[in-house]
XYZ file of C-alpha atoms in Angstrom:
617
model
C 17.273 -4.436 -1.721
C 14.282 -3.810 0.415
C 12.877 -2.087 3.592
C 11.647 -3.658 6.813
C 10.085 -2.383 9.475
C 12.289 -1.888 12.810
C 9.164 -1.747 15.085
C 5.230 -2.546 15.317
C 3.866 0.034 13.146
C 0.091 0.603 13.099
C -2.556 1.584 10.222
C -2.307 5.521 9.378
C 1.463 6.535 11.191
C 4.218 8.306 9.204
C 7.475 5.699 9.596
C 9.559 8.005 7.890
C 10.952 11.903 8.722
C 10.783 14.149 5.365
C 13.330 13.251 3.360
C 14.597 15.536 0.732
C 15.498 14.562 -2.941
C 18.690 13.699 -4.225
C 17.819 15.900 -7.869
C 14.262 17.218 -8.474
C 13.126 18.892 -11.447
C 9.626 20.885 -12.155
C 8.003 20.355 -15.521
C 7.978 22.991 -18.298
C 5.376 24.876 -17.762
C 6.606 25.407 -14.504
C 9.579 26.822 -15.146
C 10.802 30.543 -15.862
C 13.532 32.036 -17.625
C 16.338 29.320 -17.457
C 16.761 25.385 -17.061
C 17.494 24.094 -13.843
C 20.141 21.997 -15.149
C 21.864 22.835 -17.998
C 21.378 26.886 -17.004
C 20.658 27.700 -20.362
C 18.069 30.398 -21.767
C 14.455 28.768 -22.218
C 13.651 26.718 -24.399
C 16.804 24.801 -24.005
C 18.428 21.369 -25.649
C 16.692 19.694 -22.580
C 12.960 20.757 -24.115
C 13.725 19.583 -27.543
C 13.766 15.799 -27.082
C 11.445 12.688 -27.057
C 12.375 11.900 -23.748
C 10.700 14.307 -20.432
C 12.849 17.340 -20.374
C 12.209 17.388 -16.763
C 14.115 13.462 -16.580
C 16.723 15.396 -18.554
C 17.021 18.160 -15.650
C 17.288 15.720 -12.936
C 19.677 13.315 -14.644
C 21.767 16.940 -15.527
C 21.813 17.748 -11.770
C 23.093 14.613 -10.440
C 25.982 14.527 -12.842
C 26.733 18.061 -10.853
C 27.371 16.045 -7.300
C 30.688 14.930 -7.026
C 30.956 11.269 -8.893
C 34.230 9.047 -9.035
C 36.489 9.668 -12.151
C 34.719 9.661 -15.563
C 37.572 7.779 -17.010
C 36.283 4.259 -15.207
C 32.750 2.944 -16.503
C 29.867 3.938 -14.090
C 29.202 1.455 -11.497
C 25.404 -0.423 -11.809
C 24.611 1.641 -8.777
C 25.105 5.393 -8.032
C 24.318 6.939 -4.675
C 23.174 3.467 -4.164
C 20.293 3.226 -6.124
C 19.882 0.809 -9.410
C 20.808 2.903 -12.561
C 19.261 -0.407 -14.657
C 21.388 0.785 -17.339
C 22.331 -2.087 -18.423
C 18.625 -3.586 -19.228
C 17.362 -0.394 -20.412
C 20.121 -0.349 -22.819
C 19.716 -3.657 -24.307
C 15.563 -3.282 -23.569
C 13.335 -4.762 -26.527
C 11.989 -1.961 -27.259
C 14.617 -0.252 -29.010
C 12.882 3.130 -28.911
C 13.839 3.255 -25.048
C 17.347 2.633 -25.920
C 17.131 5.576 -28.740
C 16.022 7.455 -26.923
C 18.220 7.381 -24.060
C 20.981 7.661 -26.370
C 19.991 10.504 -28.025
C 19.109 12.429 -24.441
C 22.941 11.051 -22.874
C 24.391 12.986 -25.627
C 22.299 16.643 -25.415
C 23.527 16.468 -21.704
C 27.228 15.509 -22.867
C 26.707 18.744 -24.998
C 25.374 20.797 -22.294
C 28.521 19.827 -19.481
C 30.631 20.699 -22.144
C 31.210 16.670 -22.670
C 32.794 16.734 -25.989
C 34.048 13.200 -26.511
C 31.787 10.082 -28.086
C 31.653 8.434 -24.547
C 28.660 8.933 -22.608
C 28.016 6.122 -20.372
C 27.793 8.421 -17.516
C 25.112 10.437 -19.139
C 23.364 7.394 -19.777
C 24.019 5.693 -16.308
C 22.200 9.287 -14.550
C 19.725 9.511 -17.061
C 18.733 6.052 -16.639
C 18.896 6.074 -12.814
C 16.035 8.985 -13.040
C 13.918 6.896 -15.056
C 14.215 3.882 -12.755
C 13.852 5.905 -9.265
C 11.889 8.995 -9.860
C 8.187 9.963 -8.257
C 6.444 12.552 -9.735
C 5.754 15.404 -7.042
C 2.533 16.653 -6.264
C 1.597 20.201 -4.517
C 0.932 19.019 -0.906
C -1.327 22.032 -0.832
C -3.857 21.640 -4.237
C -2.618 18.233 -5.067
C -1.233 19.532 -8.629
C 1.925 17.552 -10.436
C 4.711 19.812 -10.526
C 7.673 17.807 -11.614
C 9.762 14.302 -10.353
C 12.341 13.832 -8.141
C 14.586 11.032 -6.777
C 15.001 10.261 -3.422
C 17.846 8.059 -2.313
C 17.823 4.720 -0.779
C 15.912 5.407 2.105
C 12.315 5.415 -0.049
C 14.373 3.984 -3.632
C 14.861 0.684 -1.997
C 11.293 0.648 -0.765
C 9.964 -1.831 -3.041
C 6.840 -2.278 -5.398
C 3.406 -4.613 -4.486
C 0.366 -4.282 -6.130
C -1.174 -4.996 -2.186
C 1.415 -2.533 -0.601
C 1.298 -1.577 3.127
C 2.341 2.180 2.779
C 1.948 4.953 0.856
C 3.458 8.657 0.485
C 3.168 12.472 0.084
C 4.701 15.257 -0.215
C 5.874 18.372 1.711
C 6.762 21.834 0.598
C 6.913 23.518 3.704
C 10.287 25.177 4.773
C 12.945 23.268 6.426
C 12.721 25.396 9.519
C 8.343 25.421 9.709
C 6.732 24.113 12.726
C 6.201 20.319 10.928
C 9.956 20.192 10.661
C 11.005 20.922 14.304
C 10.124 17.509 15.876
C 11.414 15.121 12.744
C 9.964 11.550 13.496
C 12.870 9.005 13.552
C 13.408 6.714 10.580
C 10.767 3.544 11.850
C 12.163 1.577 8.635
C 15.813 0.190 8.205
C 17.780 -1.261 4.607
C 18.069 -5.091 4.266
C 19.863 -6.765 1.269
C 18.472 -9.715 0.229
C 21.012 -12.261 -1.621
C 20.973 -14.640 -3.818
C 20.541 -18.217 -2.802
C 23.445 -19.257 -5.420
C 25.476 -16.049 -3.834
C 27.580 -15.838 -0.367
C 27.299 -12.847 1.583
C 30.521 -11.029 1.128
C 31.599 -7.946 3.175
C 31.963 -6.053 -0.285
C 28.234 -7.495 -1.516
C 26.628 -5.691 1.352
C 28.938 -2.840 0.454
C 26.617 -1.396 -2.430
C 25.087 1.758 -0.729
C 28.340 3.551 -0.171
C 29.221 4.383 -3.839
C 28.890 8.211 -5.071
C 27.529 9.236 -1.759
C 26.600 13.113 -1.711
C 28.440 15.733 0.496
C 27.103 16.355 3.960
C 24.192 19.472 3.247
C 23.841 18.871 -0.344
C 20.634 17.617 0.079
C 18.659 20.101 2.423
C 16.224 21.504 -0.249
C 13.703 20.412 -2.353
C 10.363 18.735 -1.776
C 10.250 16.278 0.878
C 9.100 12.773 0.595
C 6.908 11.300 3.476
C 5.915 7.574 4.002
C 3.046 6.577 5.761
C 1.432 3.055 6.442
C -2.291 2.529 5.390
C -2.061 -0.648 6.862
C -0.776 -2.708 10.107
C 3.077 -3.510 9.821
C 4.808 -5.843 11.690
C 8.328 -5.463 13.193
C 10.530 -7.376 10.383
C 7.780 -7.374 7.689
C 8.711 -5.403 4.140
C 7.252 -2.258 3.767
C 5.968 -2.096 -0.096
C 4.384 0.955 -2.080
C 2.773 0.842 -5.152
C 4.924 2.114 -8.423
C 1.502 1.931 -10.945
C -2.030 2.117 -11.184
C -3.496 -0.247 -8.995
C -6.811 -0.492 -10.459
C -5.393 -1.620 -13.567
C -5.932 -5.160 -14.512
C -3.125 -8.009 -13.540
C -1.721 -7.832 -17.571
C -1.937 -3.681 -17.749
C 0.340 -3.404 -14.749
C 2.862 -6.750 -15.839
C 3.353 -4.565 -18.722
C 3.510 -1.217 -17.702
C 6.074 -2.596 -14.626
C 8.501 -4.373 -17.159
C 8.035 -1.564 -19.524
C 9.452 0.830 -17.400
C 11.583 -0.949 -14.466
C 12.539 -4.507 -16.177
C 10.533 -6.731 -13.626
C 7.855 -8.749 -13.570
C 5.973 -8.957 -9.604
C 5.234 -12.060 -8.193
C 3.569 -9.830 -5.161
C 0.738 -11.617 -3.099
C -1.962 -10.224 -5.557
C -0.041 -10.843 -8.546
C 0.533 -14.519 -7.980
C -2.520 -15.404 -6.822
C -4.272 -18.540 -8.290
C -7.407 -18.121 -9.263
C -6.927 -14.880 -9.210
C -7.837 -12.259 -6.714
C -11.574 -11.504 -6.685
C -10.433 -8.122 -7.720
C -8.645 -8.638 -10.674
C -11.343 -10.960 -11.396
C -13.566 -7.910 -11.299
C -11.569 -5.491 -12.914
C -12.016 -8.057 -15.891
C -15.335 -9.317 -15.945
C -17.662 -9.183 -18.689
C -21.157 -9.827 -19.952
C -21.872 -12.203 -23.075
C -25.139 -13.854 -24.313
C -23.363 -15.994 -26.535
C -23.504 -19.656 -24.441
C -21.215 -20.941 -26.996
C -18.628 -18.506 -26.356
C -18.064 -19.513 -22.695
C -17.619 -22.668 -23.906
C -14.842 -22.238 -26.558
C -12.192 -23.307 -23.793
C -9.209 -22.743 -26.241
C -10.223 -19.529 -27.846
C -11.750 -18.014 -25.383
C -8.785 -15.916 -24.116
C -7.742 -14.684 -27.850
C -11.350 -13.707 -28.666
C -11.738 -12.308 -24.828
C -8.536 -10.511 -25.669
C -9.414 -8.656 -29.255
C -13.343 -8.016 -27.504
C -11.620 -6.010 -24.971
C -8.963 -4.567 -27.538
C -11.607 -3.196 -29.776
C -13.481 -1.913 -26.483
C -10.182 0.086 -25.512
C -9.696 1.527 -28.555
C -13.769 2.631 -28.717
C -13.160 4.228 -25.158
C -9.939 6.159 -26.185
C -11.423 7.562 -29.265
C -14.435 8.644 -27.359
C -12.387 10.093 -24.487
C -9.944 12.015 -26.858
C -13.456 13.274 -28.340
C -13.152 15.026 -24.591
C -9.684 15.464 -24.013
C -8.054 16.617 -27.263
C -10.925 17.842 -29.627
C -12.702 19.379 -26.932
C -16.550 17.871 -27.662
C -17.351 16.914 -23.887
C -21.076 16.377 -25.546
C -19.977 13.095 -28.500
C -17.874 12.067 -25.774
C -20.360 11.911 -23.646
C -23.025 9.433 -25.995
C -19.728 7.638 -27.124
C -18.800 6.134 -24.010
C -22.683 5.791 -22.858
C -23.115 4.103 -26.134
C -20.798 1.665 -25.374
C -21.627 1.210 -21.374
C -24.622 0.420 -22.855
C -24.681 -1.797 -25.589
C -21.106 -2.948 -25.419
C -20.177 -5.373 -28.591
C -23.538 -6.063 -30.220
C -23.782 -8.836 -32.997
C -19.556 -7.985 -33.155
C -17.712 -10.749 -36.003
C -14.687 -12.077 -33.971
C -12.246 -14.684 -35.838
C -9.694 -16.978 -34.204
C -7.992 -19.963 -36.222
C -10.801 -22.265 -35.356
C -13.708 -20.647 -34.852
C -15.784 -17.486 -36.213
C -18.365 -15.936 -33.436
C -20.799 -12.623 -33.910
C -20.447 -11.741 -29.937
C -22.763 -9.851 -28.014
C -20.563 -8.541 -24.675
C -21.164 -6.130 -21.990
C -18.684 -4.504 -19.507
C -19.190 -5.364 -15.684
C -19.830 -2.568 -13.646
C -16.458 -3.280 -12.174
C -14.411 -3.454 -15.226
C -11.414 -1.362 -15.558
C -13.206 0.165 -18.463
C -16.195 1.222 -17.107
C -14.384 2.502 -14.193
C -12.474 4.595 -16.606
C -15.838 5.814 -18.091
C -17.055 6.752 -14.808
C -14.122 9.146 -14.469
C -14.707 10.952 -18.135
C -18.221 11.246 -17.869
C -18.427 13.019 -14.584
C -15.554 15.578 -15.599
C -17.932 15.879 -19.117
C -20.800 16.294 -18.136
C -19.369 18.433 -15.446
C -18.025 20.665 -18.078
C -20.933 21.070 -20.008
C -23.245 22.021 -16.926
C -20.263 25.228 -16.157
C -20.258 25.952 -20.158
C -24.105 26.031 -20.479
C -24.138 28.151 -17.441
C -21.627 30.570 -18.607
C -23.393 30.997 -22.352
C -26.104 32.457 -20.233
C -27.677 31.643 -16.586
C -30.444 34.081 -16.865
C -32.330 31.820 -19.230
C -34.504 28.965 -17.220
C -33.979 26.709 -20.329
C -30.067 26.559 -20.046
C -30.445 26.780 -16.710
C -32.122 23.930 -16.244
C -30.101 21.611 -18.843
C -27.120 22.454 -17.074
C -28.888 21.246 -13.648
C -29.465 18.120 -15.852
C -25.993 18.000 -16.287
C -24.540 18.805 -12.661
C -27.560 15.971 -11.753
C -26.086 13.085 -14.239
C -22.186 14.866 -13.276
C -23.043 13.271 -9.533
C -24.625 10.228 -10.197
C -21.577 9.027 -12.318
C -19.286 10.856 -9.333
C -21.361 8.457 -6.799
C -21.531 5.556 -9.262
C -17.084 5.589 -9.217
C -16.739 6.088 -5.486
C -19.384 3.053 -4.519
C -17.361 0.289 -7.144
C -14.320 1.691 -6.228
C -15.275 1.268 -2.612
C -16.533 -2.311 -3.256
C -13.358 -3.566 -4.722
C -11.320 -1.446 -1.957
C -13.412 -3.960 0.872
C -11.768 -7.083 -0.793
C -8.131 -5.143 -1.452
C -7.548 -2.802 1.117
C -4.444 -1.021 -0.733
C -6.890 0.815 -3.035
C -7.693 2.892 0.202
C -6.148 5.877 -1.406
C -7.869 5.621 -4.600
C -11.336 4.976 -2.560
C -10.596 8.305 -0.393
C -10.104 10.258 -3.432
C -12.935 9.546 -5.464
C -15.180 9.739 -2.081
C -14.233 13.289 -1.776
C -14.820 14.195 -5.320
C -18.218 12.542 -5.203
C -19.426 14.812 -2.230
C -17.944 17.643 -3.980
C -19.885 16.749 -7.132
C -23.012 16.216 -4.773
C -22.688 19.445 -2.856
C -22.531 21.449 -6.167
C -25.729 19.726 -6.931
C -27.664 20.208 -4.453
C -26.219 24.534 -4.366
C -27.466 24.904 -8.201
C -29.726 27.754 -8.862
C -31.841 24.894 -10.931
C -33.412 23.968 -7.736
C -35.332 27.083 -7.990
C -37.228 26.643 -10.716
C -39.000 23.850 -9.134
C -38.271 23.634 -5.115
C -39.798 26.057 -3.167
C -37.462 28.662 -1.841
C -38.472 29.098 1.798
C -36.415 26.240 2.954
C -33.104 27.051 1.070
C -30.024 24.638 2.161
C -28.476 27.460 3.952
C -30.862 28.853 6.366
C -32.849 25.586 6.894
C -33.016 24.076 10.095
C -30.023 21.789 11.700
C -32.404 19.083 12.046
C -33.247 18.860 8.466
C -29.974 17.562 7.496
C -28.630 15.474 10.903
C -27.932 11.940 10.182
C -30.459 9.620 11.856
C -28.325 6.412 11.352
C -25.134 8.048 12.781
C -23.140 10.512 14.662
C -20.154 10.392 12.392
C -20.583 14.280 10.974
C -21.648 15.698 14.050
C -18.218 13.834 16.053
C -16.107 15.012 12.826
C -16.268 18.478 14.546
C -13.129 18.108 11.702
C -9.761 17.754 13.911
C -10.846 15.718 17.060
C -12.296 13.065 14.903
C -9.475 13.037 12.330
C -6.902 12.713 14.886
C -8.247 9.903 16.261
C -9.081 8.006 13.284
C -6.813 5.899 13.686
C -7.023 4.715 17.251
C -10.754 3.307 16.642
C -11.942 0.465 14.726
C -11.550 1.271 11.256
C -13.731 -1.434 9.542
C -16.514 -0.148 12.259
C -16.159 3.194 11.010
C -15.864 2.451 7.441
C -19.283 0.370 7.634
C -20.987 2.955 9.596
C -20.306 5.155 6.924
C -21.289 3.168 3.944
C -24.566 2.323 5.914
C -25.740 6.097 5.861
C -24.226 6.323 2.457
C -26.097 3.658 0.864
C -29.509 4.714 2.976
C -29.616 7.713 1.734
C -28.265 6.933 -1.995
C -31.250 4.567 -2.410
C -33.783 7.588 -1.360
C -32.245 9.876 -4.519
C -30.940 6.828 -6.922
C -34.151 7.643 -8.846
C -34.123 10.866 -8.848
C -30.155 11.686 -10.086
C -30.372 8.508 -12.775
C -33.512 9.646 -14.341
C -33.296 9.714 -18.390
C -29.752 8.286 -18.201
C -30.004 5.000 -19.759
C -26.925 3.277 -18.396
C -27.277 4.368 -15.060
C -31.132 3.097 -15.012
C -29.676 -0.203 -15.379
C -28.082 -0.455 -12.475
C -30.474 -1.250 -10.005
C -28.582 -0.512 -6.520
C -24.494 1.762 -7.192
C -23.937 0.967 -3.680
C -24.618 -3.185 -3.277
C -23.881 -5.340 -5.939
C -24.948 -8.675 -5.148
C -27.888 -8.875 -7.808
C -25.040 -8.662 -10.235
C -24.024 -12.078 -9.206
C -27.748 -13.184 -9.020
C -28.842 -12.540 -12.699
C -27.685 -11.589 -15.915
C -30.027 -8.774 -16.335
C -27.725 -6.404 -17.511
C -26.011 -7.845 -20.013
C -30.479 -8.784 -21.786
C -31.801 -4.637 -20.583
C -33.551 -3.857 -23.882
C -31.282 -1.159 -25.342
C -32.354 1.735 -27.543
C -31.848 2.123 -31.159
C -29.934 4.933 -32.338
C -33.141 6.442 -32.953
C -34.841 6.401 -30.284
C -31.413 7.743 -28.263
C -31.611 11.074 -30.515
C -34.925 11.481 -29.719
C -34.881 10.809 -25.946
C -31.435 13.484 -26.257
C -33.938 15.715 -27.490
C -36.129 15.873 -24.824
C -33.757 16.623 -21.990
C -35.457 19.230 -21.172
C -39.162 17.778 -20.302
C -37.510 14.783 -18.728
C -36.015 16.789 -16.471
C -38.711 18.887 -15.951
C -41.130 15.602 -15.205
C -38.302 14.789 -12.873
C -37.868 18.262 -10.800
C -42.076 18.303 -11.171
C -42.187 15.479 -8.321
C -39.599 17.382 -6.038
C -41.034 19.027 -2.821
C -37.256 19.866 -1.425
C -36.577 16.383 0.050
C -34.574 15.184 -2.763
C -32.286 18.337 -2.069
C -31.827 17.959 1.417
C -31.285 14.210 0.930
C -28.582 15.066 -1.930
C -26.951 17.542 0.591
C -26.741 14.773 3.414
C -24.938 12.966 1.451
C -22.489 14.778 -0.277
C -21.570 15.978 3.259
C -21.350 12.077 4.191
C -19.176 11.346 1.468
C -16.540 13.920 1.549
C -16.184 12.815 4.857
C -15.808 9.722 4.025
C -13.237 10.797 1.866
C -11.643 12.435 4.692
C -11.098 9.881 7.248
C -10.270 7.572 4.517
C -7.282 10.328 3.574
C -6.012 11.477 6.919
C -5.159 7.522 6.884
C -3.311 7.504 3.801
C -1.727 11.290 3.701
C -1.835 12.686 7.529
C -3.898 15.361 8.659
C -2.128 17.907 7.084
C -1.783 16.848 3.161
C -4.013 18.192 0.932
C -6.692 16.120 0.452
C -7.713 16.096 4.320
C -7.157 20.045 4.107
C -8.957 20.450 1.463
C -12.473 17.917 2.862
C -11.650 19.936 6.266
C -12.622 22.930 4.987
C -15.520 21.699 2.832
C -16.965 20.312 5.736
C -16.475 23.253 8.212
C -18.177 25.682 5.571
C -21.107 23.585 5.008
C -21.690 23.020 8.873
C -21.429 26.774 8.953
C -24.218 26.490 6.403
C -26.287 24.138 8.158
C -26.128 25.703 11.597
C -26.365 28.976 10.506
């Protein structure tokens, strides 16, 4: 099954009206009082097993709907959409099974099912896992619970290039957004089998278990929306997992949890996309390992292993034991120095490696994203302990500092790999936004004051300080008028007009926001990589002993005094320009993927407005 397009659709349009969910269910901690499902007190049998209670709650309300008679075996489809019972079932993993098995029968239990036969059960439960999308808040962005949606978005299929993407609407049936519904701009097509004839039953298979007229008219509303140019006829594809993931991480993760393996445009490419190449690449000093053509992808394979599980324990360090600060020199610590002098051992061949992450590897992009949120933390918890003193106030401006550069550092890679794959548009827009968030906070600290003097603060300066030289694109965002018409101008134009005053002004504070950060020192230019491919300097930078890292951590304090020393209030302004820059960025890149009035182009909307109010003031 698949969607096509029924007419020329351009870059940034919504092809689909809201459509509401077959079942939805929130998550736990959403929840109050009783289950949605099962209508039992909280906690409930659906909270008590190894499988998402909120799965449970949606499987539990489409056994509600009116369904043929339970005496005949459930059909591989209901309402149309693939239960994939049948694979799930007999899946490898026999955990899934278990599992599934073990939920089928707490929501026999809960119907009042009392018999040993619960293929229905497992049919709906399985169906949920198959077809449901988490939902976010199309207000703060925030993951409330899944739904399933029936087979106008289910039979949208998966690519890990898609040409669409979707969000979510909470809104009222009867608000202003819902008065003029757009008409469907996509239509069903079954695709058979080349061994198969088309019969008039085989086309037949979206008819079964059909809901009543009005059953369906609540719940949040799914939206699609192209982020690229569709032709009339061509299949419109969304994205079902990470798509910054390497080619292997999203094989698995797509046959762990829907049975198929995608032989999309990206995923059969040969040699493989420059972007999977990327998300891949490594450093090694060790000639001889390059050359060891038959063990090369075993020992590449247990290097990056034993990298994944030194990330995870030093993100868990952040996430679980709550130590943002040996998470932080964890990860750095391996940025840095990677595997150093490492004993690998194949059947053939024993090698002491010496490897470095890329930049661009999945890994360090993952590292990117920890660090900023850590060191984000500790700037807010040093502040809190007590802002009056210039000491913590001026290690938490250390913090906010090395907080944006990392912020800056994931939105430029992520950009660079989004120029060669244009699906990651979404993931580019996001990380743009948080960057000029991260940059704006920066350049508001009270730690400026210490050093900068105060008779040109950011908000009463003079417009001119902070308009763009290079470009007009802030001072035409005027927010609305240039959102709206994002999409009728030339988008690359736009995009490199942006990344022009983006990387001008980055290479004016590079200096300054890296400063005592030893990773971040190595890289010579966050915005251009091309002296990457030029030498191998990275992978031979000098790195410091373990010693000589405690001793630089305990001078964070004078280096960033040397550092704030040298300011005279340009490096601030600078900063400021450029947050500005790239959470508009962010913006236009958003209103593309989302619509003007999701949450992400809200939200830059009125970060924008209130720092032109700032600036104009």
């Amino acid at each position: 099954m698949e969607m096509r397009a029924s007419e020329e659709i351009r870059q940034g349009e919504d092809i689909t009206p809201p459509l509401f969910p077959l079942t939805f269910a929130f998550h736990d901690s959403l929840l109050d009082g009783h289950c949605s499902s099962c209508f039992s007190p909280l906690p409930c049998c659906c909270s008590s097993l190894p499988l998402s209670s909120a799965e449970l709650r949606a499987a539990l309300y489409l056994l509600h709907s009116p369904l043929p008679t339970s005496s005949l075996p459930p059909p591989p489809r209901l309402f149309g959409l693939l239960t994939n019972r049948d694979k799930l079932m007999s899946s490898s993993d026999s955990d899934v099974a278990s599992k599934i098995r073990e939920g089928a029968r707490e929501m026999a239990r809960a119907r009042g099912n009392l018999s040993d036969d619960v293929a229905w059960e497992e049919a709906a439960l399985c169906l949920v896992m198959t077809n449901a999308v988490e939902v976010q808040d199309d207000k703060t962005g925030r993951i409330l619970g899944i739904a399933v949606y029936d087979k106008d978005f289910s039979w949208i299929n998966h690519s890990c290039s898609p040409n669409a993407c979707y969000r979510f609407s909470l809104s009222e049936p009867n608000a202003p957004s819902f008065r003029n519904e757009k008409k469907m701009r996509i239509a069903p097509h079954v695709v058979f089998d080349s061994t198969e004839a088309e019969t008039p039953g085989k086309s037949d298979v979206c008819i079964s278990c059909e809901l009543k007229e009005g059953s369906k008219r609540h719940g949040p509303r799914i939206i699609v929306r192209s982020i690229k140019p569709i032709n009339k006829g061509e299949e419109v594809t969304v994205a079902y997992t990470d798509l910054l993931q390497p080619k292997g991480m999203r094989q698995s993760e797509l046959w762990s949890k829907y049975q198929f393996v995608c032989h999309c445009r990206r995923c059969s490419a040969s040699p493989p996309s420059y972007v999977d190449m990327a998300l891949e690449e490594t450093f090694s000093s060790n000639p001889e390992f390059l050359s060891l053509s038959s063990d090369y992808n075993f020992l590449k394979d247990e290097a990056n292993q034993k990298l994944t599980d030194w990330m995870d324990e030093g993100t868990s360090e952040y996430l679980l034991v709550g130590d943002p600060e040996s998470c932080c020199q964890k990860l750095e610590n391996i940025l840095t120095q990677g595997l150093q002098g490492e004993l690998l051992e194949s059947e053939k061949v024993k090698i002491q490696l010496n490897l470095r992450l890329h930049p661009l590897h999945h890994l360090s992009l993952n590292a990117y994203t920890t660090l900023a949120s850590a060191y984000k933390i500790r700037s807010i918890d040093l502040l809190a302990l007590n802002s009056d003193i210039d000491g913590q106030q001026l290690e938490a401006f250390d913090m906010s500092r090395t907080s944006a550069a990392y912020s800056l550092l994931l939105a430029s890679t992520t950009d660079h790999l989004f120029r060669s794959e244009s699906s990651l548009i979404a993931a580019s827009a996001n990380f743009w936004a948080s960057a000029g968030e991260s940059l704006l906070t920066l350049a508001r600290s009270p730690g400026w004051n210490l050093f900068v003097k105060p008779e040109l603060p950011i908000s009463t300066s003079s417009p001119e300080i902070h308009e763009c030289s290079k470009c007009s694109l802030v001072d035409r965002l005027q927010v609305n008028p240039f959102l709206s018409q994002s999409r009728n101008a030339d988008f690359q134009i736009i995009c490199n007009e942006f990344l022009a005053c983006i990387t001008n002004m980055t290479r004016k504070v590079w200096g300054f926001l890296t400063h005592g950060c030893g990773y971040l020192q190595m890289l010579k230019d966050p915005i251009d990589f091309s002296w990457l491919r030029q030498s191998s300097n990275l992978c031979h930078t000098p790195c410091c002993s373990d010693e000589e890292s405690n001793k630089e951590t305990g001078y964070q304090e004078s280096i960033c005094r040397r550092v704030m020393q040298r300011c005279d209030g340009e490096e601030r302004i600078t900063i400021f320009q450029l947050g500005v820059h790239c959470i508009a960025y962010g913006g236009y890149l958003a209103n593309i993927c989302y619509g003007p009035n999701s949450h992400w182009p809200c939200k830059i909307k009125n970060v924008v407005q209130n720092e032109e109010k700032l600036v104009h003031c």
